[in-house]
PDB file of C-alpha atoms in Angstrom:
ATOM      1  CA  UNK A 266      21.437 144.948  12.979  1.00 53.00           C
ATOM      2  CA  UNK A 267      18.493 145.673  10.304  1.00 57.00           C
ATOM      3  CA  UNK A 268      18.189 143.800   7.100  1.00 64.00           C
ATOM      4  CA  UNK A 269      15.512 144.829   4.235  1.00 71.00           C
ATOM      5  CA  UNK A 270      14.312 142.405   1.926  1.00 75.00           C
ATOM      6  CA  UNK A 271      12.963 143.679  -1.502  1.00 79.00           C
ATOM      7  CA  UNK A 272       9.403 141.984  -1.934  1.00 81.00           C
ATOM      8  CA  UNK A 273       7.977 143.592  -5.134  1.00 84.00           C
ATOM      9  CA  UNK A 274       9.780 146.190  -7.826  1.00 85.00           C
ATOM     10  CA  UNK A 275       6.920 147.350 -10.252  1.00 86.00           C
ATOM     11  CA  UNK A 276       9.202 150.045 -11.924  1.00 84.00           C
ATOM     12  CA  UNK A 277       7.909 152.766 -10.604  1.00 86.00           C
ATOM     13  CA  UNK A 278       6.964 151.621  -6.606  1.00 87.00           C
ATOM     14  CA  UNK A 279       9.418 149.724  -4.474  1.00 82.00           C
ATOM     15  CA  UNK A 280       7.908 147.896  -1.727  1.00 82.00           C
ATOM     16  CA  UNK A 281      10.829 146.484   0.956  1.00 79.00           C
ATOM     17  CA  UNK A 282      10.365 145.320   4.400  1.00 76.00           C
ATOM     18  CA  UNK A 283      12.508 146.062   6.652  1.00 69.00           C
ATOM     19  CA  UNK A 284      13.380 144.234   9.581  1.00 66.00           C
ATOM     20  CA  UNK A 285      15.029 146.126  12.629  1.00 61.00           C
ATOM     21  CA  UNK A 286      14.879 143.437  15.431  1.00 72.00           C
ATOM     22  CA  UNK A 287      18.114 142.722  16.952  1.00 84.00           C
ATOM     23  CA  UNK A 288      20.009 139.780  17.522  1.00 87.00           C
ATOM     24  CA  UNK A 289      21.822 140.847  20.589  1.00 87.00           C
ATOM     25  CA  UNK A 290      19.645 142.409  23.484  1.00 86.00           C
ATOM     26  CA  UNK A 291      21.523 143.623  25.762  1.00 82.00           C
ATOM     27  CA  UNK A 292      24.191 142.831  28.705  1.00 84.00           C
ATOM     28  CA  UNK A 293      26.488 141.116  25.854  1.00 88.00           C
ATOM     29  CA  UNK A 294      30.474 140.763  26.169  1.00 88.00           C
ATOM     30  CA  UNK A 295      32.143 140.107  22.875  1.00 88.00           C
ATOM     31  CA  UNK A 296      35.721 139.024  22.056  1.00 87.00           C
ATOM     32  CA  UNK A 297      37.872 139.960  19.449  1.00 86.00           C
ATOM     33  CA  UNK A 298      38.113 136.282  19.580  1.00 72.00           C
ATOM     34  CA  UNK A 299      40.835 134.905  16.103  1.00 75.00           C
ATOM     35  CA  UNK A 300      40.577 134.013  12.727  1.00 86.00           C
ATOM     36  CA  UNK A 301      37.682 132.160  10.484  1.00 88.00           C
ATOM     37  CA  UNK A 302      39.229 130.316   7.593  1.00 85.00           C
ATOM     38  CA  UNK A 303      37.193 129.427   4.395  1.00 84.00           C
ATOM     39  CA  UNK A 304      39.641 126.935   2.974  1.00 80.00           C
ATOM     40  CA  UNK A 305      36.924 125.808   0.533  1.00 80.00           C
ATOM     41  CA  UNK A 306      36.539 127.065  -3.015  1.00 82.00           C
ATOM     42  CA  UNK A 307      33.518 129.123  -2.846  1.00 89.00           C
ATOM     43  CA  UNK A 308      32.918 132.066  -1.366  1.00 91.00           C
ATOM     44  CA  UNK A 309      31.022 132.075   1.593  1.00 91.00           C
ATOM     45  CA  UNK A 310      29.029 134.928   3.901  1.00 92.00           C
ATOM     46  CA  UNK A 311      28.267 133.982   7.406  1.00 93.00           C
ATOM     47  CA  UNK A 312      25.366 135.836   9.285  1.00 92.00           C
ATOM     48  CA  UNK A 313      25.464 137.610  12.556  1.00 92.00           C
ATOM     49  CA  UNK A 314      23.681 135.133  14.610  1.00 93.00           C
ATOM     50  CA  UNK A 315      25.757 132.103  13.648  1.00 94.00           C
ATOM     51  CA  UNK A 316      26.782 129.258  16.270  1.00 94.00           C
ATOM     52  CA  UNK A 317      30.281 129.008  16.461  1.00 93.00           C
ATOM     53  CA  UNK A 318      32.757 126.530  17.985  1.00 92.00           C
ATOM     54  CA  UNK A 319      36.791 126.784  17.371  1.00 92.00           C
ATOM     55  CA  UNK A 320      38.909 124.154  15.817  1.00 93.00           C
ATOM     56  CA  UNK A 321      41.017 122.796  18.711  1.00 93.00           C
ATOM     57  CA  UNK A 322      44.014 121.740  17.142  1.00 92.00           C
ATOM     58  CA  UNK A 323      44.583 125.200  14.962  1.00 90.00           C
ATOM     59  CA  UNK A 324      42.407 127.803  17.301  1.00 90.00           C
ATOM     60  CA  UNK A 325      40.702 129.324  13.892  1.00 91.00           C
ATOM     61  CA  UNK A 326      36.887 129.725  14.825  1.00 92.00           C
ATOM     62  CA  UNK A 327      34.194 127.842  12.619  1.00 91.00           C
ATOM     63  CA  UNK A 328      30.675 127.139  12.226  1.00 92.00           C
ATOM     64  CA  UNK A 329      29.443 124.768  14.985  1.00 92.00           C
ATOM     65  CA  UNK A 330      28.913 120.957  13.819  1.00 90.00           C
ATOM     66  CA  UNK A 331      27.322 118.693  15.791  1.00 88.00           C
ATOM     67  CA  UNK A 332      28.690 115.618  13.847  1.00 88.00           C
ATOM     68  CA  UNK A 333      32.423 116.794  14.248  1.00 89.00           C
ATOM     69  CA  UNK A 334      35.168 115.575  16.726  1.00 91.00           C
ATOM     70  CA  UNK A 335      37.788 118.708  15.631  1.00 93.00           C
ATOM     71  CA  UNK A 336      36.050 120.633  18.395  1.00 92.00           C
ATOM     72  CA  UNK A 337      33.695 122.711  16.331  1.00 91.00           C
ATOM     73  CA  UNK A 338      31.221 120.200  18.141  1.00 91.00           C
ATOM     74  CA  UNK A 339      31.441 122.424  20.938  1.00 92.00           C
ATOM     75  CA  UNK A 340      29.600 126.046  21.391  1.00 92.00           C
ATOM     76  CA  UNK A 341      32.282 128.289  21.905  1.00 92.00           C
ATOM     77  CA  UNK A 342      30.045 131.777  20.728  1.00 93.00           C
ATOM     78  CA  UNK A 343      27.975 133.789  18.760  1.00 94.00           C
ATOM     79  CA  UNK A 344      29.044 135.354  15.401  1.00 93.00           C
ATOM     80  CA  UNK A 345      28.666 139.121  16.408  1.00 92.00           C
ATOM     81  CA  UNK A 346      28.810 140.485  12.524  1.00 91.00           C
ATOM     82  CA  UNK A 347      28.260 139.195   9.194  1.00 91.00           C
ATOM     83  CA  UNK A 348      31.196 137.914   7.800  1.00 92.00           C
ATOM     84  CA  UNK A 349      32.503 137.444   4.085  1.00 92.00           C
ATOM     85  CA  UNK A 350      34.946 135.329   3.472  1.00 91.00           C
ATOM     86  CA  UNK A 351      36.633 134.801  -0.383  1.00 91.00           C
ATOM     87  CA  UNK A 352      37.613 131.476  -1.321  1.00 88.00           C
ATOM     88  CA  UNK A 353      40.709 130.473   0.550  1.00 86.00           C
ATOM     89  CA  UNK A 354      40.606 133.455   2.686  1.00 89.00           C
ATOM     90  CA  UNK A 355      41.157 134.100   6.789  1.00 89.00           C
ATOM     91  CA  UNK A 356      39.230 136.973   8.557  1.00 91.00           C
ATOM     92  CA  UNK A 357      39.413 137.913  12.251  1.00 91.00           C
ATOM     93  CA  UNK A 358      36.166 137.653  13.794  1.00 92.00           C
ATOM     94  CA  UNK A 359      34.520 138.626  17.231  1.00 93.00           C
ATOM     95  CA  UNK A 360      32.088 136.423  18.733  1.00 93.00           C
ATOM     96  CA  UNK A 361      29.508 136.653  21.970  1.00 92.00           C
ATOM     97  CA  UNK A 362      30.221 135.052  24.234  1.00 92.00           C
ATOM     98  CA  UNK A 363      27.690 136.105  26.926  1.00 92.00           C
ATOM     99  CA  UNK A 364      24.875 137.998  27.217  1.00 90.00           C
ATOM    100  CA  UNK A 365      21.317 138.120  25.942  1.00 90.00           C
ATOM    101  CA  UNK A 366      20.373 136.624  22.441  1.00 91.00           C
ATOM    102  CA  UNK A 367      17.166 136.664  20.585  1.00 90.00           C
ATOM    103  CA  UNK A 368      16.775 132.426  20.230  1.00 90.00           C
ATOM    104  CA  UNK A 369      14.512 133.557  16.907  1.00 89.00           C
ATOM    105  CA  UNK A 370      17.873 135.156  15.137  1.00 90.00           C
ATOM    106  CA  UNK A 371      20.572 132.360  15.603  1.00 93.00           C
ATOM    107  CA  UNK A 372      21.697 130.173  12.528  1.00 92.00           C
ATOM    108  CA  UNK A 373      23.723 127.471  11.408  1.00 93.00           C
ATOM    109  CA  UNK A 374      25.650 127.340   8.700  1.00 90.00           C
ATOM    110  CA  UNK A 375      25.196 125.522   6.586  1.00 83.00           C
ATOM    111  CA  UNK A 376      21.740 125.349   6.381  1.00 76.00           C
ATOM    112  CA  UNK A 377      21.545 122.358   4.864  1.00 61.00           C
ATOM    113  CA  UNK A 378      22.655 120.438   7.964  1.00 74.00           C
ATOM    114  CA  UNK A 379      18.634 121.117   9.114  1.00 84.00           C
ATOM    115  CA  UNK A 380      19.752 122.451  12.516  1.00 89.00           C
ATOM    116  CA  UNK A 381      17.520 124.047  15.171  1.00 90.00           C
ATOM    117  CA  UNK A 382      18.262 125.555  18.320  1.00 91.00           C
ATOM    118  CA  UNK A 383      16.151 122.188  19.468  1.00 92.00           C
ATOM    119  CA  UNK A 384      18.184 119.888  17.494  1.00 91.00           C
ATOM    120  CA  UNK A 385      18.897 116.932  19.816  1.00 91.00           C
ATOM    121  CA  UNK A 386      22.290 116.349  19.967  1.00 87.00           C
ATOM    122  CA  UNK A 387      24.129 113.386  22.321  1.00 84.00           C
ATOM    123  CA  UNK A 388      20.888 113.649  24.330  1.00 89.00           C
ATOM    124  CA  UNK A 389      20.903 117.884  24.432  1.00 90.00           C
ATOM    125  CA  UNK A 390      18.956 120.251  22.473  1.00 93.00           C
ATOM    126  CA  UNK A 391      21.220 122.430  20.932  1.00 91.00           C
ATOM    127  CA  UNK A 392      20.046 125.609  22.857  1.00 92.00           C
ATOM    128  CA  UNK A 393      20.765 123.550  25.756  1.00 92.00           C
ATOM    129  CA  UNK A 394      24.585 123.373  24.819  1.00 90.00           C
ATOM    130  CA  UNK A 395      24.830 127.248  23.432  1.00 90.00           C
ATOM    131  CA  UNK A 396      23.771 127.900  27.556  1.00 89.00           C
ATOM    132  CA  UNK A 397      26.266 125.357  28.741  1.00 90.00           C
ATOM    133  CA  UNK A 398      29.136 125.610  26.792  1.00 88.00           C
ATOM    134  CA  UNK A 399      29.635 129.312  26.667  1.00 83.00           C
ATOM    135  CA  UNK A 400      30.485 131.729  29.423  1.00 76.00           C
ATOM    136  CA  UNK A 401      27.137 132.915  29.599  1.00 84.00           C
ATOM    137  CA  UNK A 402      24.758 133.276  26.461  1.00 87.00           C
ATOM    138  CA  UNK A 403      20.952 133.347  27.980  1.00 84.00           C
ATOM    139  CA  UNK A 404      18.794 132.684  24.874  1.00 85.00           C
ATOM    140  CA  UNK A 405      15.416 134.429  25.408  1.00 82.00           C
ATOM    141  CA  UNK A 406      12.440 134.772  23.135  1.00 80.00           C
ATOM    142  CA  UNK A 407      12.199 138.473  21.363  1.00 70.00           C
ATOM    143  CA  UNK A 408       9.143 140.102  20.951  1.00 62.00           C
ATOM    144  CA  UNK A 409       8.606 142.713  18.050  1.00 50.00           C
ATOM    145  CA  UNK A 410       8.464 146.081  19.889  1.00 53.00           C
ATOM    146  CA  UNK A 411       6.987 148.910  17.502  1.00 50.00           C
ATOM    147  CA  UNK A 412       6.348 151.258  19.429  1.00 51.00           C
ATOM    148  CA  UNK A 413       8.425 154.735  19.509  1.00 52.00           C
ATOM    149  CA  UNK A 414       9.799 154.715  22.814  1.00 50.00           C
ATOM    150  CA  UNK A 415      10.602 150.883  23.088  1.00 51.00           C
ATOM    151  CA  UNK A 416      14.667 150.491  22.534  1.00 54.00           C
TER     152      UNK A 416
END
């Protein structure tokens, strides 16, 4: 999935960057996998990319949190899309759950919680757990590939 970023507007030249690396590389099986609730008040976007684990006593899928005991402690995916949730609102989601993924292009949400993928957690780096705890997601480090006839 690409993403552009606006950097400067002058009026009459647009200069955007534009950034087509991907997230998933290749050999990935994803799950129509339930429902993400936002029962906050805000409205809230989650990136592709995002660690997810699953609320065990409901099933609905959330952000991961290290700090939680409601199961969402535990890797259970990948956020395959970007996903916009109103306040209040459920979605259905898919997540990856093995495969390849670019280590460079998974998040956490929220941000503010300061996780990295080498977050020490119970004595485990985080990317540690995402390998352990799902049925197969291989974090490996991407390398920009510009070239025409790299895919």
């Amino acid at each position: 999935m690409s993403s552009q970023s606006i950097t400067s507007n002058t009026g009459s030249q647009l200069f955007v960057n534009t950034d087509t690396s991907k997230i998933f590389l290749g050999g990935n099986y994803t799950r129509q996998e339930g429902f993400i609730n936002n029962s906050g008040y805000n409205p809230i976007v989650l990136p592709a990319g995002t660690v997810m684990g699953r609320v065990a006593f409901s099933g609905t899928l959330a952000p991961f949190n290290s700090a939680a005991s409601d199961g969402t402690q535990f890797v259970c995916g990948i956020l395959t899309d970007d996903v916009s949730l109103a306040a209040g609102a459920t979605v259905t989601a898919s997540i990856t759950v093995a495969g390849r993924v670019a280590q460079d292009k998974v998040s956490f949400f929220p941000t503010s919680f300061g996780m990295t993928i080498d977050t020490v957690v119970s004595g485990r780096r985080i990317k540690d757990k995402i390998m352990a705890e799902t049925t197969g997601i291989l974090l490996v480090v991407s390398t920009e590939m510009t070239d025409y006839d790299n895919s």
